[in-house]
């Protein structure tokens, strides 16, 4: 497939798959157009996109879309998770991409107000967006390496985001007490979901969406409102580079319960 011959596309997907410069490795998978299903294994081996050769092998096997876990693991030992990125998806039900952009932009504002200035954002390839706080940006003392505490941290942060949206936009209403939540404005509706299931997968940045054929293109957080579906054309898509956070998002500490805090050293130096 000519699209996947692009060096920038390969680099973006492989960098994400390898969590380059980050903590732990990601489990990978691909959508196999020949079998019409998701493939996690090459024969007896799990799919790991750790080289250009592995990427080409997947393409030769029928890959048309690539997925990576938002969980991190020590090497290829997927039985011992190290932790996970905090991931939310915004999907339009009514109101199309226009309303999904509105909700996503407000979520980015809420995260910035909450102390997260460098979220990763990408178009889903259909009617929505994905937002990630990489594991490296989460202060160690806010979760102390405990997966359950990390899950609780995400839930509390979601509650803050919901409060921010309803306070800033009186016309926005939220249905539901936990993920997934319906965000409504008039007849427009978006579904806001937390992704945290063990071994869960996310369409990789710059991968083609297997249903739409459009690119799941990364976007600068401050450019979501101007995003056009034309920006996701395989011929024209240009990625905003996802780089490791320059500093730990210290603001996240306040979303942990006091008894969950641990006096441990953070992974990144404060800029």
PDB file of C-alpha atoms in Angstrom:
ATOM      1  CA  UNK A   1       0.000   0.000   0.000  1.00  0.00           C
ATOM      2  CA  UNK A   2       1.582   3.250  -1.187  1.00  0.00           C
ATOM      3  CA  UNK A   3       0.393   5.307   1.782  1.00  0.00           C
ATOM      4  CA  UNK A   4       2.394   3.191   4.222  1.00  0.00           C
ATOM      5  CA  UNK A   5       5.550   3.685   2.177  1.00  0.00           C
ATOM      6  CA  UNK A   6       5.729   7.268   3.430  1.00  0.00           C
ATOM      7  CA  UNK A   7       8.629   7.613   5.851  1.00  0.00           C
ATOM      8  CA  UNK A   8       6.794  10.124   8.059  1.00  0.00           C
ATOM      9  CA  UNK A   9       3.842   7.743   8.384  1.00  0.00           C
ATOM     10  CA  UNK A  10       6.056   4.808   9.332  1.00  0.00           C
ATOM     11  CA  UNK A  11       8.051   6.907  11.786  1.00  0.00           C
ATOM     12  CA  UNK A  12       4.930   8.172  13.573  1.00  0.00           C
ATOM     13  CA  UNK A  13       3.377   4.715  13.908  1.00  0.00           C
ATOM     14  CA  UNK A  14       6.607   3.030  14.993  1.00  0.00           C
ATOM     15  CA  UNK A  15       7.442   5.797  17.483  1.00  0.00           C
ATOM     16  CA  UNK A  16       4.056   5.351  19.114  1.00  0.00           C
ATOM     17  CA  UNK A  17       4.314   1.544  19.049  1.00  0.00           C
ATOM     18  CA  UNK A  18       7.707   1.650  20.743  1.00  0.00           C
ATOM     19  CA  UNK A  19       6.732   4.424  23.181  1.00  0.00           C
ATOM     20  CA  UNK A  20       9.994   6.011  22.051  1.00  0.00           C
ATOM     21  CA  UNK A  21      11.674   7.807  24.908  1.00  0.00           C
ATOM     22  CA  UNK A  22       8.948   6.685  27.270  1.00  0.00           C
ATOM     23  CA  UNK A  23       8.143   4.016  29.827  1.00  0.00           C
ATOM     24  CA  UNK A  24       7.641   0.428  28.702  1.00  0.00           C
ATOM     25  CA  UNK A  25       6.510  -1.104  25.422  1.00  0.00           C
ATOM     26  CA  UNK A  26       3.104  -1.346  23.802  1.00  0.00           C
ATOM     27  CA  UNK A  27       1.336  -4.440  22.558  1.00  0.00           C
ATOM     28  CA  UNK A  28       0.363  -4.048  18.890  1.00  0.00           C
ATOM     29  CA  UNK A  29      -2.131  -5.443  16.416  1.00  0.00           C
ATOM     30  CA  UNK A  30      -3.331  -4.755  12.904  1.00  0.00           C
ATOM     31  CA  UNK A  31      -6.538  -4.976  10.929  1.00  0.00           C
ATOM     32  CA  UNK A  32      -6.108  -7.712   8.337  1.00  0.00           C
ATOM     33  CA  UNK A  33      -8.085  -6.841   5.216  1.00  0.00           C
ATOM     34  CA  UNK A  34      -7.828 -10.435   4.000  1.00  0.00           C
ATOM     35  CA  UNK A  35      -9.408 -12.023   7.053  1.00  0.00           C
ATOM     36  CA  UNK A  36     -11.570  -8.956   7.868  1.00  0.00           C
ATOM     37  CA  UNK A  37     -10.489  -8.957  11.470  1.00  0.00           C
ATOM     38  CA  UNK A  38      -8.024  -7.738  14.070  1.00  0.00           C
ATOM     39  CA  UNK A  39      -4.808  -9.762  14.280  1.00  0.00           C
ATOM     40  CA  UNK A  40      -2.738  -9.770  17.480  1.00  0.00           C
ATOM     41  CA  UNK A  41      -0.336 -12.562  16.499  1.00  0.00           C
ATOM     42  CA  UNK A  42       2.141 -13.567  13.815  1.00  0.00           C
ATOM     43  CA  UNK A  43       1.855 -17.369  14.001  1.00  0.00           C
ATOM     44  CA  UNK A  44       2.666 -18.146  17.668  1.00  0.00           C
ATOM     45  CA  UNK A  45       4.175 -14.722  18.392  1.00  0.00           C
ATOM     46  CA  UNK A  46       2.358 -11.606  19.527  1.00  0.00           C
ATOM     47  CA  UNK A  47       2.374  -8.700  17.097  1.00  0.00           C
ATOM     48  CA  UNK A  48       5.079  -6.206  18.043  1.00  0.00           C
ATOM     49  CA  UNK A  49       5.933  -3.307  15.735  1.00  0.00           C
ATOM     50  CA  UNK A  50       9.542  -2.966  16.827  1.00  0.00           C
ATOM     51  CA  UNK A  51      11.195  -2.472  13.437  1.00  0.00           C
ATOM     52  CA  UNK A  52      10.643  -1.564   9.795  1.00  0.00           C
ATOM     53  CA  UNK A  53      10.883  -5.285   9.028  1.00  0.00           C
ATOM     54  CA  UNK A  54       8.001  -6.066  11.381  1.00  0.00           C
ATOM     55  CA  UNK A  55       5.972  -3.257   9.795  1.00  0.00           C
ATOM     56  CA  UNK A  56       6.591  -4.684   6.312  1.00  0.00           C
ATOM     57  CA  UNK A  57       5.723  -8.169   7.524  1.00  0.00           C
ATOM     58  CA  UNK A  58       2.356  -6.922   8.735  1.00  0.00           C
ATOM     59  CA  UNK A  59       1.695  -5.219   5.399  1.00  0.00           C
ATOM     60  CA  UNK A  60       2.593  -8.405   3.527  1.00  0.00           C
ATOM     61  CA  UNK A  61       0.123 -10.280   5.734  1.00  0.00           C
ATOM     62  CA  UNK A  62      -2.721  -7.945   4.725  1.00  0.00           C
ATOM     63  CA  UNK A  63      -2.504  -5.098   7.252  1.00  0.00           C
ATOM     64  CA  UNK A  64      -4.415  -1.942   6.338  1.00  0.00           C
ATOM     65  CA  UNK A  65      -4.639  -0.358   9.807  1.00  0.00           C
ATOM     66  CA  UNK A  66      -2.417  -0.460  12.888  1.00  0.00           C
ATOM     67  CA  UNK A  67      -3.353  -0.508  16.569  1.00  0.00           C
ATOM     68  CA  UNK A  68      -1.340  -0.090  19.753  1.00  0.00           C
ATOM     69  CA  UNK A  69      -2.163  -0.664  23.389  1.00  0.00           C
ATOM     70  CA  UNK A  70      -2.419   2.358  25.659  1.00  0.00           C
ATOM     71  CA  UNK A  71      -1.069   0.050  28.380  1.00  0.00           C
ATOM     72  CA  UNK A  72       2.700  -0.205  28.890  1.00  0.00           C
ATOM     73  CA  UNK A  73       4.611  -3.393  29.555  1.00  0.00           C
ATOM     74  CA  UNK A  74       8.177  -4.400  30.459  1.00  0.00           C
ATOM     75  CA  UNK A  75       9.490  -5.647  27.121  1.00  0.00           C
ATOM     76  CA  UNK A  76       7.077  -8.167  25.629  1.00  0.00           C
ATOM     77  CA  UNK A  77       5.805  -9.488  28.937  1.00  0.00           C
ATOM     78  CA  UNK A  78       2.153  -8.520  28.568  1.00  0.00           C
ATOM     79  CA  UNK A  79       1.186 -10.234  31.806  1.00  0.00           C
ATOM     80  CA  UNK A  80       2.776  -7.493  33.951  1.00  0.00           C
ATOM     81  CA  UNK A  81       1.430  -4.049  33.004  1.00  0.00           C
ATOM     82  CA  UNK A  82       3.419  -1.043  34.163  1.00  0.00           C
ATOM     83  CA  UNK A  83       0.536   1.414  33.828  1.00  0.00           C
ATOM     84  CA  UNK A  84      -1.351   3.132  31.048  1.00  0.00           C
ATOM     85  CA  UNK A  85      -1.866   6.435  29.308  1.00  0.00           C
ATOM     86  CA  UNK A  86      -5.068   8.223  30.297  1.00  0.00           C
ATOM     87  CA  UNK A  87      -7.231   8.026  27.180  1.00  0.00           C
ATOM     88  CA  UNK A  88     -10.615   9.527  26.330  1.00  0.00           C
ATOM     89  CA  UNK A  89     -12.587   9.220  23.109  1.00  0.00           C
ATOM     90  CA  UNK A  90     -15.138  11.721  21.823  1.00  0.00           C
ATOM     91  CA  UNK A  91     -17.573  10.313  19.253  1.00  0.00           C
ATOM     92  CA  UNK A  92     -20.396  12.260  17.617  1.00  0.00           C
ATOM     93  CA  UNK A  93     -23.853  10.707  17.578  1.00  0.00           C
ATOM     94  CA  UNK A  94     -25.723  13.785  16.359  1.00  0.00           C
ATOM     95  CA  UNK A  95     -24.225  17.048  15.168  1.00  0.00           C
ATOM     96  CA  UNK A  96     -21.404  15.423  13.257  1.00  0.00           C
ATOM     97  CA  UNK A  97     -17.757  16.394  13.414  1.00  0.00           C
ATOM     98  CA  UNK A  98     -18.654  20.011  14.162  1.00  0.00           C
ATOM     99  CA  UNK A  99     -20.004  19.158  17.618  1.00  0.00           C
ATOM    100  CA  UNK A 100     -17.204  16.643  18.269  1.00  0.00           C
ATOM    101  CA  UNK A 101     -14.717  19.479  17.638  1.00  0.00           C
ATOM    102  CA  UNK A 102     -16.570  21.741  20.073  1.00  0.00           C
ATOM    103  CA  UNK A 103     -16.521  19.125  22.838  1.00  0.00           C
ATOM    104  CA  UNK A 104     -12.893  18.170  22.199  1.00  0.00           C
ATOM    105  CA  UNK A 105     -11.734  21.790  22.258  1.00  0.00           C
ATOM    106  CA  UNK A 106     -13.547  22.309  25.577  1.00  0.00           C
ATOM    107  CA  UNK A 107     -11.927  19.177  26.999  1.00  0.00           C
ATOM    108  CA  UNK A 108      -8.500  20.506  26.022  1.00  0.00           C
ATOM    109  CA  UNK A 109      -9.337  23.774  27.795  1.00  0.00           C
ATOM    110  CA  UNK A 110     -10.419  21.813  30.871  1.00  0.00           C
ATOM    111  CA  UNK A 111      -7.201  19.777  30.898  1.00  0.00           C
ATOM    112  CA  UNK A 112      -5.101  22.941  30.575  1.00  0.00           C
ATOM    113  CA  UNK A 113      -7.029  24.520  33.450  1.00  0.00           C
ATOM    114  CA  UNK A 114      -6.423  21.339  35.426  1.00  0.00           C
ATOM    115  CA  UNK A 115      -2.674  21.465  34.861  1.00  0.00           C
ATOM    116  CA  UNK A 116      -2.252  19.324  31.736  1.00  0.00           C
ATOM    117  CA  UNK A 117      -0.853  21.582  29.027  1.00  0.00           C
ATOM    118  CA  UNK A 118       0.517  18.957  26.629  1.00  0.00           C
ATOM    119  CA  UNK A 119      -2.174  16.353  25.848  1.00  0.00           C
ATOM    120  CA  UNK A 120      -1.889  14.276  22.705  1.00  0.00           C
ATOM    121  CA  UNK A 121      -4.849  14.726  20.376  1.00  0.00           C
ATOM    122  CA  UNK A 122      -5.775  12.956  17.156  1.00  0.00           C
ATOM    123  CA  UNK A 123      -8.678  12.604  14.781  1.00  0.00           C
ATOM    124  CA  UNK A 124     -10.267   9.159  14.978  1.00  0.00           C
ATOM    125  CA  UNK A 125     -10.644   8.806  11.225  1.00  0.00           C
ATOM    126  CA  UNK A 126     -14.438   9.071  11.543  1.00  0.00           C
ATOM    127  CA  UNK A 127     -16.723  11.272  13.634  1.00  0.00           C
ATOM    128  CA  UNK A 128     -14.563  11.974  16.620  1.00  0.00           C
ATOM    129  CA  UNK A 129     -11.249  12.536  18.380  1.00  0.00           C
ATOM    130  CA  UNK A 130      -8.974  10.762  20.851  1.00  0.00           C
ATOM    131  CA  UNK A 131      -7.186  12.538  23.729  1.00  0.00           C
ATOM    132  CA  UNK A 132      -4.262  11.044  25.638  1.00  0.00           C
ATOM    133  CA  UNK A 133      -2.237  12.038  28.660  1.00  0.00           C
ATOM    134  CA  UNK A 134       0.912   9.928  28.262  1.00  0.00           C
ATOM    135  CA  UNK A 135       2.022   7.911  31.263  1.00  0.00           C
ATOM    136  CA  UNK A 136       5.255   9.941  31.457  1.00  0.00           C
ATOM    137  CA  UNK A 137       3.261  13.100  32.232  1.00  0.00           C
ATOM    138  CA  UNK A 138       1.536  11.601  35.278  1.00  0.00           C
ATOM    139  CA  UNK A 139       3.342  12.349  38.562  1.00  0.00           C
ATOM    140  CA  UNK A 140       4.446   9.180  40.316  1.00  0.00           C
ATOM    141  CA  UNK A 141       3.086  10.407  43.638  1.00  0.00           C
ATOM    142  CA  UNK A 142      -0.410  10.641  42.115  1.00  0.00           C
ATOM    143  CA  UNK A 143      -0.633   6.879  41.510  1.00  0.00           C
ATOM    144  CA  UNK A 144       2.534   5.219  42.906  1.00  0.00           C
ATOM    145  CA  UNK A 145       2.603   2.517  40.254  1.00  0.00           C
ATOM    146  CA  UNK A 146      -0.814   1.164  41.218  1.00  0.00           C
ATOM    147  CA  UNK A 147      -3.201   0.488  38.336  1.00  0.00           C
ATOM    148  CA  UNK A 148      -6.362   0.825  40.429  1.00  0.00           C
ATOM    149  CA  UNK A 149      -5.216   4.226  41.692  1.00  0.00           C
ATOM    150  CA  UNK A 150      -4.522   5.277  38.096  1.00  0.00           C
ATOM    151  CA  UNK A 151      -8.062   4.260  37.130  1.00  0.00           C
ATOM    152  CA  UNK A 152      -9.478   6.273  40.023  1.00  0.00           C
ATOM    153  CA  UNK A 153      -7.358   9.256  39.009  1.00  0.00           C
ATOM    154  CA  UNK A 154      -8.850   9.142  35.512  1.00  0.00           C
ATOM    155  CA  UNK A 155     -12.399   8.940  36.847  1.00  0.00           C
ATOM    156  CA  UNK A 156     -11.840  11.961  39.085  1.00  0.00           C
ATOM    157  CA  UNK A 157     -10.314  13.877  36.193  1.00  0.00           C
ATOM    158  CA  UNK A 158     -13.335  12.991  34.038  1.00  0.00           C
ATOM    159  CA  UNK A 159     -15.601  14.398  36.741  1.00  0.00           C
ATOM    160  CA  UNK A 160     -13.606  17.614  36.697  1.00  0.00           C
ATOM    161  CA  UNK A 161     -13.865  17.825  32.885  1.00  0.00           C
ATOM    162  CA  UNK A 162     -17.637  17.338  33.058  1.00  0.00           C
ATOM    163  CA  UNK A 163     -17.939  20.112  35.661  1.00  0.00           C
ATOM    164  CA  UNK A 164     -15.801  22.406  33.528  1.00  0.00           C
ATOM    165  CA  UNK A 165     -17.960  21.813  30.447  1.00  0.00           C
ATOM    166  CA  UNK A 166     -21.244  22.460  32.211  1.00  0.00           C
ATOM    167  CA  UNK A 167     -19.938  25.560  33.993  1.00  0.00           C
ATOM    168  CA  UNK A 168     -18.478  27.110  30.839  1.00  0.00           C
ATOM    169  CA  UNK A 169     -21.401  26.216  28.599  1.00  0.00           C
ATOM    170  CA  UNK A 170     -24.784  26.450  30.316  1.00  0.00           C
ATOM    171  CA  UNK A 171     -26.406  24.955  27.209  1.00  0.00           C
ATOM    172  CA  UNK A 172     -24.424  21.716  27.607  1.00  0.00           C
ATOM    173  CA  UNK A 173     -26.021  18.856  29.528  1.00  0.00           C
ATOM    174  CA  UNK A 174     -24.418  15.603  30.653  1.00  0.00           C
ATOM    175  CA  UNK A 175     -26.297  12.304  30.914  1.00  0.00           C
ATOM    176  CA  UNK A 176     -24.790   9.448  32.893  1.00  0.00           C
ATOM    177  CA  UNK A 177     -22.908   9.021  36.148  1.00  0.00           C
ATOM    178  CA  UNK A 178     -19.813   7.301  34.767  1.00  0.00           C
ATOM    179  CA  UNK A 179     -18.100   6.493  31.481  1.00  0.00           C
ATOM    180  CA  UNK A 180     -19.490   6.486  28.869  1.00  0.00           C
ATOM    181  CA  UNK A 181     -21.231   9.842  29.206  1.00  0.00           C
ATOM    182  CA  UNK A 182     -23.580  11.564  26.770  1.00  0.00           C
ATOM    183  CA  UNK A 183     -22.762  15.232  26.199  1.00  0.00           C
ATOM    184  CA  UNK A 184     -25.694  17.122  24.741  1.00  0.00           C
ATOM    185  CA  UNK A 185     -26.270  20.594  23.342  1.00  0.00           C
ATOM    186  CA  UNK A 186     -29.737  20.906  21.901  1.00  0.00           C
ATOM    187  CA  UNK A 187     -30.106  17.966  19.528  1.00  0.00           C
ATOM    188  CA  UNK A 188     -26.334  17.533  19.171  1.00  0.00           C
ATOM    189  CA  UNK A 189     -24.884  14.582  21.088  1.00  0.00           C
ATOM    190  CA  UNK A 190     -21.389  13.215  21.690  1.00  0.00           C
ATOM    191  CA  UNK A 191     -20.332  10.134  23.610  1.00  0.00           C
ATOM    192  CA  UNK A 192     -17.389  10.676  25.970  1.00  0.00           C
ATOM    193  CA  UNK A 193     -15.650   7.461  27.028  1.00  0.00           C
ATOM    194  CA  UNK A 194     -12.657   6.540  29.158  1.00  0.00           C
ATOM    195  CA  UNK A 195     -10.457   3.798  27.714  1.00  0.00           C
ATOM    196  CA  UNK A 196      -8.786   1.681  30.362  1.00  0.00           C
ATOM    197  CA  UNK A 197      -9.619  -1.987  29.672  1.00  0.00           C
ATOM    198  CA  UNK A 198      -6.611  -4.288  30.108  1.00  0.00           C
ATOM    199  CA  UNK A 199      -4.862  -4.991  26.779  1.00  0.00           C
ATOM    200  CA  UNK A 200      -7.130  -2.378  25.174  1.00  0.00           C
ATOM    201  CA  UNK A 201      -6.091  -1.070  21.761  1.00  0.00           C
ATOM    202  CA  UNK A 202      -6.233   2.337  20.110  1.00  0.00           C
ATOM    203  CA  UNK A 203      -5.874   3.123  16.417  1.00  0.00           C
ATOM    204  CA  UNK A 204      -2.296   4.327  16.011  1.00  0.00           C
ATOM    205  CA  UNK A 205      -1.584   7.935  15.014  1.00  0.00           C
ATOM    206  CA  UNK A 206      -1.245   8.223  11.218  1.00  0.00           C
ATOM    207  CA  UNK A 207      -2.851   4.822  10.673  1.00  0.00           C
ATOM    208  CA  UNK A 208      -5.673   4.588   8.187  1.00  0.00           C
ATOM    209  CA  UNK A 209      -9.076   4.000   9.746  1.00  0.00           C
ATOM    210  CA  UNK A 210     -10.178   0.597   8.346  1.00  0.00           C
ATOM    211  CA  UNK A 211     -13.802   1.713   7.996  1.00  0.00           C
ATOM    212  CA  UNK A 212     -13.403   5.171   6.468  1.00  0.00           C
ATOM    213  CA  UNK A 213      -9.988   4.936   4.804  1.00  0.00           C
ATOM    214  CA  UNK A 214      -9.131   8.321   6.345  1.00  0.00           C
ATOM    215  CA  UNK A 215      -6.020   9.016   8.413  1.00  0.00           C
ATOM    216  CA  UNK A 216      -6.136   9.092  12.206  1.00  0.00           C
ATOM    217  CA  UNK A 217      -4.021  12.212  12.093  1.00  0.00           C
ATOM    218  CA  UNK A 218      -2.467  13.871  15.192  1.00  0.00           C
ATOM    219  CA  UNK A 219      -3.479  17.496  15.696  1.00  0.00           C
ATOM    220  CA  UNK A 220      -1.987  20.349  17.669  1.00  0.00           C
ATOM    221  CA  UNK A 221      -4.319  20.919  20.647  1.00  0.00           C
ATOM    222  CA  UNK A 222      -4.849  24.569  19.727  1.00  0.00           C
ATOM    223  CA  UNK A 223      -5.866  23.667  16.150  1.00  0.00           C
ATOM    224  CA  UNK A 224      -8.767  21.302  16.811  1.00  0.00           C
ATOM    225  CA  UNK A 225     -11.400  23.964  16.079  1.00  0.00           C
ATOM    226  CA  UNK A 226      -9.911  24.548  12.624  1.00  0.00           C
ATOM    227  CA  UNK A 227      -9.578  20.858  11.753  1.00  0.00           C
ATOM    228  CA  UNK A 228     -11.225  19.720   8.525  1.00  0.00           C
ATOM    229  CA  UNK A 229     -11.875  16.169   7.415  1.00  0.00           C
ATOM    230  CA  UNK A 230      -9.906  17.151   4.302  1.00  0.00           C
ATOM    231  CA  UNK A 231      -6.839  17.236   6.569  1.00  0.00           C
ATOM    232  CA  UNK A 232      -7.173  13.462   6.970  1.00  0.00           C
ATOM    233  CA  UNK A 233      -6.950  12.572   3.295  1.00  0.00           C
ATOM    234  CA  UNK A 234      -4.184   9.946   2.809  1.00  0.00           C
ATOM    235  CA  UNK A 235      -2.717  12.092   0.036  1.00  0.00           C
ATOM    236  CA  UNK A 236      -2.525  15.251   2.147  1.00  0.00           C
ATOM    237  CA  UNK A 237      -2.400  14.269   5.841  1.00  0.00           C
ATOM    238  CA  UNK A 238       0.487  15.818   7.770  1.00  0.00           C
ATOM    239  CA  UNK A 239       1.056  14.756  11.353  1.00  0.00           C
ATOM    240  CA  UNK A 240       1.595  17.023  14.321  1.00  0.00           C
ATOM    241  CA  UNK A 241       4.505  15.315  16.067  1.00  0.00           C
ATOM    242  CA  UNK A 242       3.722  13.718  19.404  1.00  0.00           C
ATOM    243  CA  UNK A 243       6.747  14.322  21.595  1.00  0.00           C
ATOM    244  CA  UNK A 244       7.321  13.139  25.134  1.00  0.00           C
ATOM    245  CA  UNK A 245       6.057  15.747  27.631  1.00  0.00           C
ATOM    246  CA  UNK A 246       8.597  18.355  28.619  1.00  0.00           C
ATOM    247  CA  UNK A 247       7.411  18.294  32.230  1.00  0.00           C
ATOM    248  CA  UNK A 248       5.307  16.281  34.611  1.00  0.00           C
ATOM    249  CA  UNK A 249       1.696  17.506  34.866  1.00  0.00           C
ATOM    250  CA  UNK A 250       1.879  18.406  38.544  1.00  0.00           C
ATOM    251  CA  UNK A 251      -1.721  19.588  38.498  1.00  0.00           C
ATOM    252  CA  UNK A 252      -2.857  15.956  38.391  1.00  0.00           C
ATOM    253  CA  UNK A 253      -1.774  15.405  41.993  1.00  0.00           C
ATOM    254  CA  UNK A 254      -4.841  17.245  43.270  1.00  0.00           C
ATOM    255  CA  UNK A 255      -7.131  14.656  41.631  1.00  0.00           C
ATOM    256  CA  UNK A 256      -5.692  11.829  43.736  1.00  0.00           C
ATOM    257  CA  UNK A 257      -7.121  11.053  47.177  1.00  0.00           C
ATOM    258  CA  UNK A 258      -4.799  12.248  49.972  1.00  0.00           C
ATOM    259  CA  UNK A 259      -4.265   8.674  51.189  1.00  0.00           C
ATOM    260  CA  UNK A 260      -3.210   7.635  47.660  1.00  0.00           C
ATOM    261  CA  UNK A 261      -0.341  10.077  47.459  1.00  0.00           C
ATOM    262  CA  UNK A 262       3.139   8.630  47.708  1.00  0.00           C
ATOM    263  CA  UNK A 263       6.381  10.567  48.334  1.00  0.00           C
ATOM    264  CA  UNK A 264       8.205   9.246  45.292  1.00  0.00           C
ATOM    265  CA  UNK A 265      10.471  10.974  42.819  1.00  0.00           C
ATOM    266  CA  UNK A 266       8.887  12.027  39.544  1.00  0.00           C
ATOM    267  CA  UNK A 267      10.104  10.519  36.282  1.00  0.00           C
ATOM    268  CA  UNK A 268      10.713  13.799  34.456  1.00  0.00           C
ATOM    269  CA  UNK A 269      12.515  16.884  35.577  1.00  0.00           C
ATOM    270  CA  UNK A 270      10.422  19.974  35.890  1.00  0.00           C
ATOM    271  CA  UNK A 271      11.221  22.305  33.042  1.00  0.00           C
TER     272      UNK A 271
END
